[in-house]
Short mmCIF file of C-alpha atoms and ligand atoms in Angstrom, two decimals:
data_model
loop_
_atom_site.label_atom_id
_atom_site.label_comp_id
_atom_site.label_asym_id
_atom_site.label_seq_id
_atom_site.Cartn_x
_atom_site.Cartn_y
_atom_site.Cartn_z
CA MET A 1 110.94 139.28 121.79
CA MET A 2 109.99 135.60 121.33
CA TYR A 3 108.92 133.84 118.17
CA PHE A 4 106.86 130.68 118.28
CA ALA A 5 106.55 127.73 115.98
CA ARG A 6 103.44 127.36 113.86
CA PRO A 7 102.42 124.81 111.23
CA THR A 8 103.71 125.24 107.67
CA LYS A 9 101.26 127.05 105.40
CA LEU A 10 99.70 124.62 102.96
CA ASN A 11 99.85 126.95 99.97
CA ILE A 12 103.65 127.33 100.29
CA MET A 13 104.06 123.54 100.34
CA ASP A 14 101.80 123.20 97.30
CA GLU A 15 103.93 125.66 95.37
CA ILE A 16 107.11 123.84 96.32
CA ASN A 17 105.62 120.51 95.31
CA LYS A 18 104.49 121.93 91.98
CA ALA A 19 107.95 123.30 91.18
CA GLN A 20 109.52 119.96 92.11
CA HIS A 21 107.16 118.00 89.89
CA GLU A 22 107.95 120.32 87.01
CA MET A 23 111.69 119.69 87.45
CA ALA A 24 111.07 115.94 87.62
CA ALA A 25 108.95 116.07 84.46
CA ARG A 26 111.71 118.01 82.67
CA ALA A 27 114.27 115.39 83.66
CA GLU A 28 111.95 112.66 82.39
CA ARG A 29 111.40 114.44 79.05
CA LYS A 30 115.13 114.93 78.60
CA PHE A 31 115.71 111.25 79.31
CA LYS A 32 113.10 110.21 76.72
CA SER A 33 114.65 112.47 74.11
CA LEU A 34 118.00 110.68 74.56
CA PHE A 35 117.32 107.09 75.58
CA GLU A 36 114.75 104.34 75.14
CA GLY A 37 112.43 103.14 77.88
CA ASP A 38 110.57 104.62 80.85
CA PRO A 39 112.75 106.03 83.61
CA ILE A 40 111.94 106.56 87.25
CA VAL A 41 112.81 110.02 88.60
CA VAL A 42 114.34 110.38 92.06
CA ARG A 43 114.64 113.73 93.84
CA SER A 44 117.24 114.28 96.53
CA PRO A 45 117.67 117.69 98.19
CA GLY A 46 120.57 119.90 99.26
CA ARG A 47 120.79 120.88 102.91
CA ILE A 48 121.18 123.74 105.34
CA ASN A 49 122.61 123.42 108.83
CA ILE A 50 121.37 125.72 111.58
CA ILE A 51 124.28 125.14 113.96
CA GLY A 52 126.89 122.45 114.73
CA GLU A 53 129.57 122.82 112.08
CA HIS A 54 132.50 120.39 111.64
CA THR A 55 131.10 118.46 114.60
CA ASP A 56 129.85 115.44 112.62
CA TYR A 57 133.26 113.79 112.12
CA ASN A 58 134.04 114.49 115.79
CA GLU A 59 131.06 112.39 116.91
CA GLY A 60 129.17 115.49 118.04
CA PHE A 61 125.71 116.78 117.09
CA VAL A 62 124.43 118.63 114.02
CA LEU A 63 121.13 120.39 113.25
CA PRO A 64 120.61 120.21 109.48
CA GLY A 65 117.50 120.17 107.30
CA ALA A 66 116.81 119.28 103.67
CA ILE A 67 115.90 122.23 101.42
CA ASP A 68 113.61 122.89 98.48
CA LYS A 69 116.51 122.77 96.04
CA ALA A 70 117.39 119.31 94.81
CA ALA A 71 119.09 116.98 92.35
CA TYR A 72 116.79 115.01 90.03
CA LEU A 73 117.92 111.76 88.48
CA ALA A 74 115.89 110.22 85.64
CA ILE A 75 117.21 106.68 85.34
CA ALA A 76 116.42 103.28 83.78
CA LEU A 77 118.37 100.01 83.72
CA ARG A 78 119.99 98.62 80.55
CA ASP A 79 120.48 94.98 79.56
CA ASP A 80 124.29 95.26 79.38
CA ASP A 81 126.87 96.61 81.85
CA GLU A 82 127.26 100.07 80.33
CA ILE A 83 126.54 103.31 82.17
CA HIS A 84 125.51 106.29 80.03
CA LEU A 85 125.15 109.59 81.86
CA MET A 86 124.05 113.05 80.84
CA ALA A 87 124.33 116.18 83.01
CA ALA A 88 121.56 118.28 81.49
CA ASP A 89 122.55 121.57 83.15
CA LEU A 90 126.11 121.29 81.86
CA ASP A 91 125.21 119.64 78.55
CA GLU A 92 127.91 117.02 79.15
CA ASN A 93 127.87 113.26 78.52
CA PHE A 94 129.88 110.50 80.10
CA SER A 95 130.03 106.72 79.55
CA ILE A 96 131.81 103.85 81.26
CA SER A 97 131.18 100.14 81.79
CA ILE A 98 130.72 98.61 85.25
CA SER A 99 133.72 96.32 84.71
CA GLU A 100 135.94 99.43 84.26
CA LEU A 101 134.47 101.38 87.17
CA LYS A 102 136.87 103.87 88.79
CA PRO A 103 136.90 107.56 89.80
CA VAL A 104 137.33 109.86 86.82
CA GLY A 105 139.86 112.68 86.85
CA ASP A 106 139.09 115.35 84.29
CA ILE A 107 135.45 116.12 85.15
CA SER A 108 134.01 115.69 88.61
CA TRP A 109 130.24 115.25 88.33
CA PRO A 110 130.23 111.58 87.11
CA ASN A 111 132.03 110.62 90.35
CA TYR A 112 128.95 111.48 92.40
CA ILE A 113 127.05 108.83 90.43
CA LEU A 114 129.86 106.28 89.99
CA GLY A 115 130.74 106.38 93.73
CA PRO A 116 127.36 104.96 94.75
CA VAL A 117 127.54 102.37 91.94
CA ALA A 118 130.83 101.17 93.44
CA GLN A 119 129.12 100.69 96.82
CA PHE A 120 126.56 98.34 95.25
CA VAL A 121 129.41 96.39 93.63
CA LYS A 122 131.20 96.15 96.99
CA LYS A 123 128.07 94.79 98.65
CA GLY A 124 127.83 92.09 95.99
CA ILE A 125 124.41 93.31 94.82
CA ALA A 126 123.83 92.13 91.24
CA LEU A 127 124.09 95.26 89.11
CA LYS A 128 123.13 96.17 85.58
CA GLY A 129 124.16 99.08 83.42
CA PHE A 130 121.86 102.09 83.23
CA ASN A 131 121.09 105.31 81.40
CA ALA A 132 120.58 108.45 83.48
CA VAL A 133 119.92 112.17 83.10
CA LEU A 134 120.94 114.44 85.97
CA MET A 135 119.40 117.86 86.62
CA SER A 136 119.85 119.97 89.72
CA ASP A 137 118.94 123.37 91.08
CA VAL A 138 121.27 123.05 94.08
CA PRO A 139 123.97 125.67 93.42
CA ILE A 140 127.35 123.96 92.96
CA GLY A 141 130.20 124.79 95.36
CA ALA A 142 127.88 126.88 97.54
CA GLY A 143 128.15 124.71 100.66
CA LEU A 144 124.64 123.31 100.13
CA SER A 145 125.82 119.75 99.50
CA SER A 146 125.03 119.51 95.83
CA SER A 147 127.29 116.44 95.70
CA ALA A 148 125.53 114.62 98.56
CA ALA A 149 122.23 115.29 96.77
CA VAL A 150 123.46 113.46 93.65
CA GLU A 151 125.00 110.61 95.66
CA CYS A 152 121.79 110.05 97.63
CA ALA A 153 119.63 110.28 94.49
CA THR A 154 121.79 107.64 92.80
CA THR A 155 121.89 105.27 95.78
CA TYR A 156 118.14 105.56 96.29
CA ALA A 157 117.37 105.08 92.58
CA LEU A 158 119.60 102.00 92.25
CA ASN A 159 118.06 100.53 95.39
CA GLU A 160 114.61 100.96 93.79
CA LEU A 161 115.57 99.60 90.37
CA LEU A 162 117.56 96.65 91.70
CA HIS A 163 115.01 95.83 94.45
CA ALA A 164 117.89 95.73 96.91
CA ASN A 165 115.69 96.52 99.96
CA LEU A 166 118.28 98.68 101.68
CA GLU A 167 117.31 100.74 104.73
CA ARG A 168 117.61 104.52 104.42
CA LEU A 169 120.40 104.64 107.00
CA GLU A 170 122.39 102.07 105.03
CA MET A 171 121.94 104.22 101.91
CA VAL A 172 123.15 107.29 103.85
CA LYS A 173 126.34 105.43 104.78
CA MET A 174 126.89 104.18 101.23
CA SER A 175 126.51 107.73 99.89
CA GLN A 176 128.97 109.06 102.49
CA THR A 177 131.53 106.36 101.62
CA SER A 178 131.21 107.19 97.94
CA GLU A 179 132.16 110.81 98.73
CA HIS A 180 135.28 109.47 100.52
CA GLU A 181 136.24 107.11 97.74
CA TYR A 182 135.17 108.93 94.58
CA ALA A 183 135.47 112.63 95.57
CA GLY A 184 138.39 112.29 98.00
CA VAL A 185 136.67 114.32 100.75
CA MET A 186 136.67 112.55 104.12
CA CYS A 187 133.30 114.09 105.00
CA GLY A 188 131.20 113.30 108.05
CA ILE A 189 127.68 111.94 107.80
CA MET A 190 125.67 115.17 108.02
CA ASP A 191 125.08 116.04 104.37
CA GLN A 192 123.99 112.62 103.17
CA PHE A 193 121.88 112.11 106.32
CA ALA A 194 120.05 115.42 105.86
CA SER A 195 119.43 114.81 102.17
CA MET A 196 118.12 111.27 102.64
CA MET A 197 116.21 111.76 105.94
CA GLY A 198 114.89 115.34 105.64
CA LYS A 199 111.34 116.14 106.69
CA SER A 200 109.30 119.15 105.62
CA GLY A 201 109.11 121.90 108.28
CA HIS A 202 111.68 120.18 110.50
CA VAL A 203 115.40 120.19 111.17
CA ILE A 204 117.13 117.06 112.39
CA LYS A 205 119.02 116.92 115.65
CA LEU A 206 121.44 114.13 114.84
CA ASP A 207 123.81 112.51 117.28
CA CYS A 208 126.68 111.62 114.95
CA ARG A 209 128.01 108.99 117.34
CA SER A 210 124.92 106.87 117.99
CA LEU A 211 123.10 108.08 114.84
CA GLU A 212 119.99 108.60 116.99
CA TYR A 213 117.98 111.56 115.75
CA ASP A 214 114.97 113.74 116.50
CA TYR A 215 112.95 115.87 114.13
CA VAL A 216 112.71 119.37 115.60
CA PRO A 217 109.91 121.64 114.25
CA PHE A 218 111.42 124.61 112.44
CA ASN A 219 108.64 126.96 111.36
CA LEU A 220 109.55 130.35 112.74
CA ASP A 221 106.73 132.84 112.60
CA GLY A 222 107.68 135.75 110.33
CA ILE A 223 111.27 134.57 109.90
CA LYS A 224 112.80 133.00 106.81
CA ILE A 225 116.06 131.28 105.99
CA LEU A 226 118.06 133.49 103.62
CA LEU A 227 121.20 132.04 102.06
CA LEU A 228 123.70 134.55 100.74
CA ASP A 229 126.15 132.98 98.33
CA THR A 230 129.60 134.63 98.23
CA ASN A 231 130.17 132.96 94.88
CA VAL A 232 133.62 132.06 96.13
CA LYS A 233 134.02 128.44 95.05
CA HIS A 234 135.62 126.48 97.81
CA SER A 235 138.61 125.06 95.92
CA LEU A 236 140.72 124.78 99.08
CA ALA A 237 137.96 123.00 100.83
CA SER A 238 138.81 119.34 100.30
CA SER A 239 142.49 119.50 101.26
CA GLU A 240 141.95 121.85 104.22
CA TYR A 241 138.92 119.82 105.29
CA ASN A 242 141.02 116.68 105.48
CA THR A 243 143.70 118.63 107.40
CA ARG A 244 141.14 119.76 110.01
CA ARG A 245 140.10 116.14 110.49
CA LYS A 246 143.72 115.21 111.16
CA GLU A 247 144.18 118.09 113.62
CA CYS A 248 141.14 116.92 115.59
CA ALA A 249 142.38 113.31 115.54
CA GLN A 250 145.80 114.50 116.80
CA ALA A 251 144.21 116.19 119.84
CA VAL A 252 142.27 113.01 120.65
CA GLU A 253 145.45 110.93 120.39
CA TRP A 254 147.34 113.17 122.85
CA ILE A 255 144.47 113.19 125.34
CA LYS A 256 143.96 109.43 125.05
CA GLU A 257 147.50 108.82 126.34
CA HIS A 258 146.24 110.10 129.71
CA GLU A 259 142.49 109.49 129.48
CA PRO A 260 142.04 106.15 127.72
CA GLN A 261 138.22 106.40 127.79
CA VAL A 262 138.37 109.31 125.29
CA ASN A 263 137.57 108.24 121.72
CA SER A 264 136.66 111.50 120.00
CA LEU A 265 136.33 115.23 120.72
CA ARG A 266 132.79 114.43 121.87
CA ASP A 267 134.38 112.97 125.03
CA VAL A 268 136.72 115.91 125.59
CA THR A 269 136.41 118.89 127.96
CA GLU A 270 138.22 122.22 127.77
CA GLU A 271 140.11 121.23 130.95
CA MET A 272 141.54 118.22 129.11
CA LEU A 273 142.65 120.51 126.30
CA ASP A 274 144.34 122.82 128.83
CA LYS A 275 146.18 119.91 130.37
CA TYR A 276 147.21 117.75 127.43
CA VAL A 277 146.95 119.69 124.15
CA LEU A 278 147.71 123.37 124.77
CA ILE A 279 151.18 122.52 126.04
CA LYS A 280 151.97 120.53 122.90
CA ASP A 281 150.57 122.61 120.05
CA LYS A 282 148.64 125.91 120.11
CA LEU A 283 147.07 125.43 116.69
CA VAL A 284 145.77 121.92 117.41
CA ASP A 285 144.48 123.24 120.73
CA MET A 286 142.57 126.08 119.06
CA ARG A 287 141.04 123.83 116.41
CA SER A 288 139.86 121.21 118.88
CA ARG A 289 138.71 123.82 121.43
CA PHE A 290 136.35 125.23 118.81
CA ILE A 291 134.84 121.77 118.30
CA VAL A 292 134.39 121.14 122.04
CA GLN A 293 132.65 124.54 122.37
CA GLU A 294 130.54 123.99 119.25
CA ILE A 295 129.21 120.63 120.46
CA ASN A 296 128.17 122.33 123.68
CA ARG A 297 126.74 125.35 121.86
CA LEU A 298 124.48 123.14 119.76
CA GLN A 299 122.97 121.52 122.84
CA LEU A 300 122.19 124.96 124.27
CA ALA A 301 120.81 126.15 120.91
CA CYS A 302 118.37 123.21 120.88
CA GLU A 303 117.15 124.34 124.30
CA ASP A 304 116.65 127.86 122.89
CA LEU A 305 114.63 126.45 120.04
CA LYS A 306 112.47 124.40 122.42
CA ARG A 307 111.74 127.52 124.51
CA GLY A 308 111.01 129.52 121.33
CA ASP A 309 113.85 131.89 122.18
CA ILE A 310 115.01 132.48 118.66
CA LEU A 311 117.06 135.54 119.61
CA ALA A 312 119.28 133.40 121.84
CA LEU A 313 119.65 130.88 119.01
CA GLY A 314 120.64 133.71 116.67
CA ARG A 315 123.35 134.94 119.04
CA LYS A 316 124.79 131.43 119.10
CA MET A 317 124.90 131.36 115.29
CA PHE A 318 127.06 134.51 115.34
CA ALA A 319 129.28 132.90 118.00
CA THR A 320 129.64 129.82 115.78
CA HIS A 321 130.73 132.04 112.91
CA ASP A 322 133.35 133.74 115.04
CA GLY A 323 134.71 130.37 116.14
CA LEU A 324 134.78 128.97 112.60
CA SER A 325 136.57 132.07 111.38
CA LYS A 326 139.04 132.81 114.19
CA MET A 327 139.63 129.41 115.78
CA TYR A 328 138.84 126.74 113.22
CA GLY A 329 140.19 128.77 110.28
CA VAL A 330 137.66 127.72 107.64
CA SER A 331 136.13 131.09 106.73
CA CYS A 332 137.35 133.61 104.14
CA ASP A 333 137.20 137.42 103.75
CA GLU A 334 134.02 137.30 101.70
CA LEU A 335 132.13 135.15 104.25
CA ASP A 336 133.35 137.35 107.10
CA TYR A 337 132.25 140.46 105.21
CA MET A 338 128.72 139.12 104.76
CA VAL A 339 128.36 138.19 108.42
CA GLU A 340 129.74 141.56 109.61
CA PHE A 341 127.36 143.35 107.28
CA VAL A 342 124.29 141.90 109.01
CA ARG A 343 125.61 141.57 112.57
CA ASN A 344 124.00 144.72 113.95
CA ASN A 345 120.87 144.62 111.82
CA ASP A 346 117.82 144.09 114.06
CA ALA A 347 115.99 142.26 111.29
CA VAL A 348 118.71 139.59 111.20
CA ILE A 349 118.26 137.17 114.08
CA GLY A 350 121.39 135.14 113.41
CA ALA A 351 123.98 134.60 110.67
CA ARG A 352 127.08 132.54 110.03
CA MET A 353 129.06 130.78 107.34
CA MET A 354 127.67 127.34 106.62
CA GLY A 355 129.12 123.97 105.61
CA GLY A 356 132.76 123.05 105.07
CA GLY A 357 133.87 126.65 104.48
CA PHE A 358 136.39 128.61 102.36
CA GLY A 359 133.51 130.03 100.33
CA GLY A 360 129.91 129.16 99.65
CA CYS A 361 126.96 130.58 101.57
CA THR A 362 126.13 132.26 104.81
CA ILE A 363 122.88 131.20 106.47
CA ASN A 364 120.80 134.09 107.83
CA LEU A 365 117.58 133.98 109.86
CA VAL A 366 115.83 137.15 108.76
CA LYS A 367 112.48 138.84 109.43
CA GLU A 368 110.48 138.27 106.28
CA GLU A 369 109.57 141.88 105.54
CA ALA A 370 113.21 142.97 105.66
CA ILE A 371 114.50 140.42 103.13
CA PRO A 372 114.12 142.36 99.83
CA GLY A 373 115.82 145.47 101.27
CA LEU A 374 118.61 143.44 102.82
CA ILE A 375 119.33 141.59 99.57
CA LYS A 376 119.48 144.91 97.71
CA ASP A 377 121.83 146.55 100.22
CA ILE A 378 124.18 143.65 100.72
CA SER A 379 124.40 142.90 96.99
CA ALA A 380 125.51 146.45 96.19
CA GLN A 381 127.99 146.71 99.06
CA TYR A 382 129.39 143.19 98.64
CA GLU A 383 130.07 143.82 94.98
CA LYS A 384 131.73 147.15 95.72
CA HIS A 385 133.87 145.51 98.39
CA THR A 386 134.85 142.26 96.67
CA GLY A 387 134.24 142.79 92.96
CA LYS A 388 132.00 139.70 92.96
CA LYS A 389 128.25 139.46 92.53
CA PRO A 390 126.54 137.50 95.32
CA ASP A 391 123.43 135.34 94.96
CA ALA A 392 120.55 135.15 97.40
CA TYR A 393 118.17 132.25 98.01
CA VAL A 394 115.21 132.12 100.39
CA VAL A 395 114.78 128.43 101.19
CA SER A 396 112.27 126.28 103.05
CA VAL A 397 112.97 123.11 104.95
CA SER A 398 111.69 120.23 102.83
CA GLU A 399 111.34 116.46 102.38
CA GLY A 400 114.30 114.10 101.94
CA THR A 401 115.11 111.74 99.06
CA ASP A 402 112.15 110.21 97.27
CA LYS A 403 110.93 108.76 94.00
CA ILE A 404 108.86 111.51 92.38
CA LEU A 405 107.93 109.80 89.10
C1 GLA B 501 130.94 119.41 104.75
C2 GLA B 501 130.97 117.92 105.07
C3 GLA B 501 130.11 117.58 106.30
C4 GLA B 501 130.43 118.49 107.47
C5 GLA B 501 130.47 119.96 107.04
C6 GLA B 501 130.95 120.86 108.13
O1 GLA B 501 129.66 119.78 104.35
O2 GLA B 501 130.55 117.16 103.97
O3 GLA B 501 130.25 116.23 106.64
O4 GLA B 501 131.62 118.10 108.10
O5 GLA B 501 131.30 120.16 105.91
O6 GLA B 501 130.07 120.86 109.20
#
């Protein structure tokens, strides 16, 4: 069977917009109850990724979209160089002055705001202190890039308040660098790009080498994106993530000794892996082979999407999961359980773990009418099997970072 694209229904978008404005208004009210002055409120979303995982830092392609769950930052400049922050959902405060700016150790959330501040300092843009209230409905540690959402919101808001006239792409890069420097995760560009550049009803086919991109319509008739959260918090993620990066770089180094034109796994074929990597190290071969296959799989998946052959796209999502689990080694029992549970269900077009891995969500393309029943079944069985309660979110593909108030 084939499913074809159709325009987004207006009433759904209206509802999403209403909910977003309510969140923004709440952030503004909270700000006014704590600080003086009139803040602006910037919204920056989390993201999904249809296919193309761990390919961004290998100069491959990704296919992410912004979602209707976002971070909201209500923020106004001060006259001195102090930064006063409040995380409303956690009921936590944090203060520092710009002259003492550095990553903080005991709590993590201020780093997602301080990292972007440091990028403005590095660029020599004249800064001032500020007060800010952060609110977010992007689940934390669920692989939906809650941290990129806060980084992009902060970068965008400071650009507005300081009249720095930065291009969006520049702000994407600053947000990515702040994740490297203030969160210690050597992430690729996907999350910050999707958050900042997202477009309602579209996913983004991004070439992570040239940074050229296309918006691909993603309104599948009768099918919704269902995220199933294992509620396993990916604590291993940052160290293992950085290890995977090194394994990929090692493969490139070995191949480059023979093929000097090769600069990343984007330039590599499976034949090159056979010749130069497999003989040296089986693990490095398996890791980099997954990436070479995944870059290719994404290209084919985009063709499926163009033809409206969503079933073929779905099969590729399952193949991606198998590769991430068995070859790239970034899944976990709970993610595997969720994907196996839906694999032979006709109402589930495709499913896989999403994001960095070691926990977080699976992304499932599911026929709309089957969603309530599926959530009920999987919740009961998952809990029986793992002792953990899962969460389920039906999400829509939404707009990127913007000033809402
Ligand atoms: C995390 C990183 C991204 C990307 C994904 C895996 O979300 O932040 O840059 O590498 O993992 O695709």
